[in-house]
């Protein structure tokens, strides 16, 4: 009787859990598609506003977007979204980023001398897609909220080896609707070669829920928790060969890869343009190199490096907050500006990467581009030495000539560094070929070992 009662309780709890997960999954709505190209106000546009008023200028509206449906036009000045005044383009983008498909946003705007208010029903952002690849949008639960995961798989019913992709530092969506990003070129290329891939959107980016990505609570441990949750889900998909799941880490993703592998075992790792030395040493190396490439006078270069060391020692080693530090040394502002929360950077600085790699005994491919001006090319050979020192023969080192930090072609570090957002770039196909070939070799050796 007690066994039957216990069994019923377990079934009841399992049913409640399933309903809870289902309800949570339904809350992960698609991010909105406004279709507004926003630019800063021109002097002429500013004259149309009241003295204390701010906003953005609509340069154009995109076909299929929510804005065009409600009649927003080029040269409109948007001053408010819902109850929030629009300060500038960055503030506008942060505000509309929170809108989800199905929301109704009240947009206040000025058109010439006429003030208008538009109730705009937000349309869903289009999804990534390719005719020869199946792209799935799924979700995993992390710390009580949901993260969006983007999965690509071959269009068949077979089980395939898989890759969890760990991107670099920063708060940005990993989606690329036109598949033009170097990340998607790499991942869709791997899927066409027979691999399932997964990307985990970071907290409050893309369709993911959770605290703002730049908030102090979204530190490195929190980010690793998201990747670990994604990795566990990936290994459980029926179309994945769970004995052949790999991590591919780009830049800081290569720092996080051994930490994730300690939580969830994998078949092997690939790290691209990553870091092996302590963060403070890496930071000094890379900032010296970049100043040198900019032809900074040597005395000024050394002055900057001294201030860099002073500022970051207080932030990263003494673990002061940015507010505390800037109150004492305002000149530190340019030296402690990172695309991640300061808590993330403090945890990175505390790592002994050799100690973390010592704990991982799996085949590892270490790749670097010779035109990478951000990650020092001295780190990658050193990383291979670290791995092989602890686990002989486990690391393979691969240099790709004229590949830069972003997996694009560049004849030199200096050329790569001088590029702007408008500079055309070309994906380096050797990175795809190198990763694909190595993964296929590891998968074949796994099959051979298992008979």
Tab-separated table of C-alpha atoms in Angstrom, residues 145-327:
chain	number	residue	atom	x	y	z
A	145	UNK	CA	14.281	31.140	-16.498
A	146	UNK	CA	14.503	29.988	-20.080
A	147	UNK	CA	17.333	30.285	-22.568
A	148	UNK	CA	16.682	29.953	-26.270
A	149	UNK	CA	18.798	27.370	-28.060
A	150	UNK	CA	19.231	27.262	-31.834
A	151	UNK	CA	19.851	23.782	-33.223
A	152	UNK	CA	20.854	22.832	-36.756
A	153	UNK	CA	20.595	19.219	-37.912
A	154	UNK	CA	20.783	17.199	-41.124
A	155	UNK	CA	17.424	16.578	-42.797
A	156	UNK	CA	17.122	12.875	-42.046
A	157	UNK	CA	16.002	10.611	-39.248
A	158	UNK	CA	19.458	9.352	-38.265
A	159	UNK	CA	21.471	10.003	-35.096
A	160	UNK	CA	24.459	12.269	-35.646
A	161	UNK	CA	27.529	13.490	-33.753
A	162	UNK	CA	26.979	16.950	-32.319
A	163	UNK	CA	28.697	20.208	-31.399
A	164	UNK	CA	27.864	22.744	-28.699
A	165	UNK	CA	29.193	26.087	-29.908
A	166	UNK	CA	30.523	28.451	-27.224
A	167	UNK	CA	30.809	31.976	-28.540
A	168	UNK	CA	33.013	34.867	-27.490
A	169	UNK	CA	32.462	37.472	-24.809
A	170	UNK	CA	29.646	39.986	-25.178
A	171	UNK	CA	25.896	40.484	-25.053
A	172	UNK	CA	24.634	39.853	-28.561
A	173	UNK	CA	22.264	37.448	-30.237
A	174	UNK	CA	23.907	34.583	-32.108
A	175	UNK	CA	21.179	34.559	-34.750
A	176	UNK	CA	22.072	35.519	-38.300
A	177	UNK	CA	18.879	35.584	-40.368
A	178	UNK	CA	20.742	35.817	-43.667
A	179	UNK	CA	23.375	33.304	-42.478
A	180	UNK	CA	26.122	35.828	-43.228
A	181	UNK	CA	27.915	35.677	-39.874
A	182	UNK	CA	31.121	33.670	-39.600
A	183	UNK	CA	29.512	31.649	-36.788
A	184	UNK	CA	26.654	30.471	-38.991
A	185	UNK	CA	28.971	29.792	-41.920
A	186	UNK	CA	30.973	27.493	-39.636
A	187	UNK	CA	27.978	25.793	-38.025
A	188	UNK	CA	25.828	25.297	-41.111
A	189	UNK	CA	28.936	23.982	-42.852
A	190	UNK	CA	29.376	21.418	-40.074
A	191	UNK	CA	25.726	20.407	-40.321
A	192	UNK	CA	26.075	19.858	-44.070
A	193	UNK	CA	28.954	17.529	-43.151
A	194	UNK	CA	26.683	15.495	-40.860
A	195	UNK	CA	26.895	17.236	-37.465
A	196	UNK	CA	24.133	18.571	-35.244
A	197	UNK	CA	25.046	21.977	-33.774
A	198	UNK	CA	23.651	24.017	-30.903
A	199	UNK	CA	23.987	27.660	-29.882
A	200	UNK	CA	22.741	28.877	-26.478
A	201	UNK	CA	21.526	32.460	-26.460
A	202	UNK	CA	22.845	34.345	-23.431
A	203	UNK	CA	20.650	35.760	-20.686
A	204	UNK	CA	18.114	38.301	-22.028
A	205	UNK	CA	19.544	38.192	-25.565
A	206	UNK	CA	17.622	37.001	-28.607
A	207	UNK	CA	14.586	35.104	-27.351
A	208	UNK	CA	16.192	34.204	-24.008
A	209	UNK	CA	14.732	35.338	-20.719
A	210	UNK	CA	16.684	36.094	-17.556
A	211	UNK	CA	18.509	39.045	-16.015
A	212	UNK	CA	20.029	41.663	-18.354
A	213	UNK	CA	23.164	40.197	-19.892
A	214	UNK	CA	25.378	43.012	-18.577
A	215	UNK	CA	24.066	42.838	-14.996
A	216	UNK	CA	26.581	41.705	-12.341
A	217	UNK	CA	24.618	38.531	-11.590
A	218	UNK	CA	25.292	37.234	-15.133
A	219	UNK	CA	28.871	36.310	-14.316
A	220	UNK	CA	31.037	33.598	-15.858
A	221	UNK	CA	29.607	30.873	-13.631
A	222	UNK	CA	26.078	31.847	-14.664
A	223	UNK	CA	27.055	31.790	-18.328
A	224	UNK	CA	28.694	28.382	-17.933
A	225	UNK	CA	25.492	27.156	-16.278
A	226	UNK	CA	23.565	28.105	-19.402
A	227	UNK	CA	25.965	26.250	-21.663
A	228	UNK	CA	25.941	23.196	-19.391
A	229	UNK	CA	22.132	23.120	-19.488
A	230	UNK	CA	22.263	23.319	-23.270
A	231	UNK	CA	24.845	20.552	-23.450
A	232	UNK	CA	22.739	18.229	-21.299
A	233	UNK	CA	19.719	18.868	-23.523
A	234	UNK	CA	21.790	18.323	-26.672
A	235	UNK	CA	22.998	14.936	-25.471
A	236	UNK	CA	19.406	13.921	-24.800
A	237	UNK	CA	17.959	14.671	-28.242
A	238	UNK	CA	16.947	11.467	-30.090
A	239	UNK	CA	18.771	12.625	-33.246
A	240	UNK	CA	22.114	13.028	-31.404
A	241	UNK	CA	24.760	10.347	-30.880
A	242	UNK	CA	25.415	11.156	-27.221
A	243	UNK	CA	28.774	9.361	-27.283
A	244	UNK	CA	30.097	11.788	-29.899
A	245	UNK	CA	29.324	15.261	-28.597
A	246	UNK	CA	32.019	17.941	-28.819
A	247	UNK	CA	32.573	21.498	-27.632
A	248	UNK	CA	33.776	24.171	-30.056
A	249	UNK	CA	34.852	27.326	-28.218
A	250	UNK	CA	35.664	30.597	-29.953
A	251	UNK	CA	37.910	33.103	-28.115
A	252	UNK	CA	36.515	33.264	-24.541
A	253	UNK	CA	34.489	30.177	-25.435
A	254	UNK	CA	37.852	28.395	-25.424
A	255	UNK	CA	38.407	29.590	-21.853
A	256	UNK	CA	34.981	28.332	-20.796
A	257	UNK	CA	35.195	25.007	-22.674
A	258	UNK	CA	37.239	23.071	-20.069
A	259	UNK	CA	35.004	24.408	-17.292
A	260	UNK	CA	31.868	23.211	-19.093
A	261	UNK	CA	33.488	19.833	-19.851
A	262	UNK	CA	34.106	19.367	-16.131
A	263	UNK	CA	30.355	19.588	-15.547
A	264	UNK	CA	29.188	17.545	-18.545
A	265	UNK	CA	31.646	15.059	-20.149
A	266	UNK	CA	32.254	15.331	-23.906
A	267	UNK	CA	34.124	13.405	-26.585
A	268	UNK	CA	36.548	16.208	-27.427
A	269	UNK	CA	37.143	19.955	-27.633
A	270	UNK	CA	38.047	22.511	-30.295
A	271	UNK	CA	39.296	25.943	-29.225
A	272	UNK	CA	39.763	28.786	-31.718
A	273	UNK	CA	41.797	31.982	-31.174
A	274	UNK	CA	41.689	31.515	-27.428
A	275	UNK	CA	43.728	32.359	-24.330
A	276	UNK	CA	45.976	30.219	-22.133
A	277	UNK	CA	47.826	32.716	-19.941
A	278	UNK	CA	46.420	34.549	-16.940
A	279	UNK	CA	43.982	37.268	-17.927
A	280	UNK	CA	46.169	40.098	-16.613
A	281	UNK	CA	49.144	38.881	-18.640
A	282	UNK	CA	46.981	38.394	-21.729
A	283	UNK	CA	45.481	41.869	-21.324
A	284	UNK	CA	48.878	43.525	-21.093
A	285	UNK	CA	50.118	41.548	-24.128
A	286	UNK	CA	47.176	42.389	-26.331
A	287	UNK	CA	46.990	46.066	-25.417
A	288	UNK	CA	50.714	46.474	-26.020
A	289	UNK	CA	50.361	44.813	-29.426
A	290	UNK	CA	47.355	46.899	-30.431
A	291	UNK	CA	49.038	50.156	-29.418
A	292	UNK	CA	52.111	49.110	-31.377
A	293	UNK	CA	49.993	48.357	-34.459
A	294	UNK	CA	48.426	51.817	-34.118
A	295	UNK	CA	51.956	53.292	-34.097
A	296	UNK	CA	51.481	54.814	-30.663
A	297	UNK	CA	54.691	56.572	-29.550
A	298	UNK	CA	56.612	54.285	-27.193
A	299	UNK	CA	56.572	56.636	-24.221
A	300	UNK	CA	52.793	57.055	-24.528
A	301	UNK	CA	52.398	53.284	-25.000
A	302	UNK	CA	54.223	52.597	-21.736
A	303	UNK	CA	52.212	55.268	-19.905
A	304	UNK	CA	48.981	53.637	-21.042
A	305	UNK	CA	50.151	50.181	-20.001
A	306	UNK	CA	51.051	51.409	-16.517
A	307	UNK	CA	47.589	52.911	-16.101
A	308	UNK	CA	46.030	49.764	-17.567
A	309	UNK	CA	47.800	47.628	-14.971
A	310	UNK	CA	46.889	49.940	-12.110
A	311	UNK	CA	43.208	50.155	-13.071
A	312	UNK	CA	42.668	46.475	-13.789
A	313	UNK	CA	44.543	45.293	-10.718
A	314	UNK	CA	42.053	47.196	-8.590
A	315	UNK	CA	39.051	46.013	-10.596
A	316	UNK	CA	39.996	42.394	-11.255
A	317	UNK	CA	42.406	41.401	-8.496
A	318	UNK	CA	41.278	43.592	-5.589
A	319	UNK	CA	37.697	43.140	-6.861
A	320	UNK	CA	36.553	46.734	-6.503
A	321	UNK	CA	33.363	47.723	-8.282
A	322	UNK	CA	33.666	50.008	-11.318
A	323	UNK	CA	31.853	52.720	-9.361
A	324	UNK	CA	34.371	52.559	-6.504
A	325	UNK	CA	37.306	52.567	-8.884
A	326	UNK	CA	36.152	55.424	-11.105
A	327	UNK	CA	35.410	57.570	-8.078
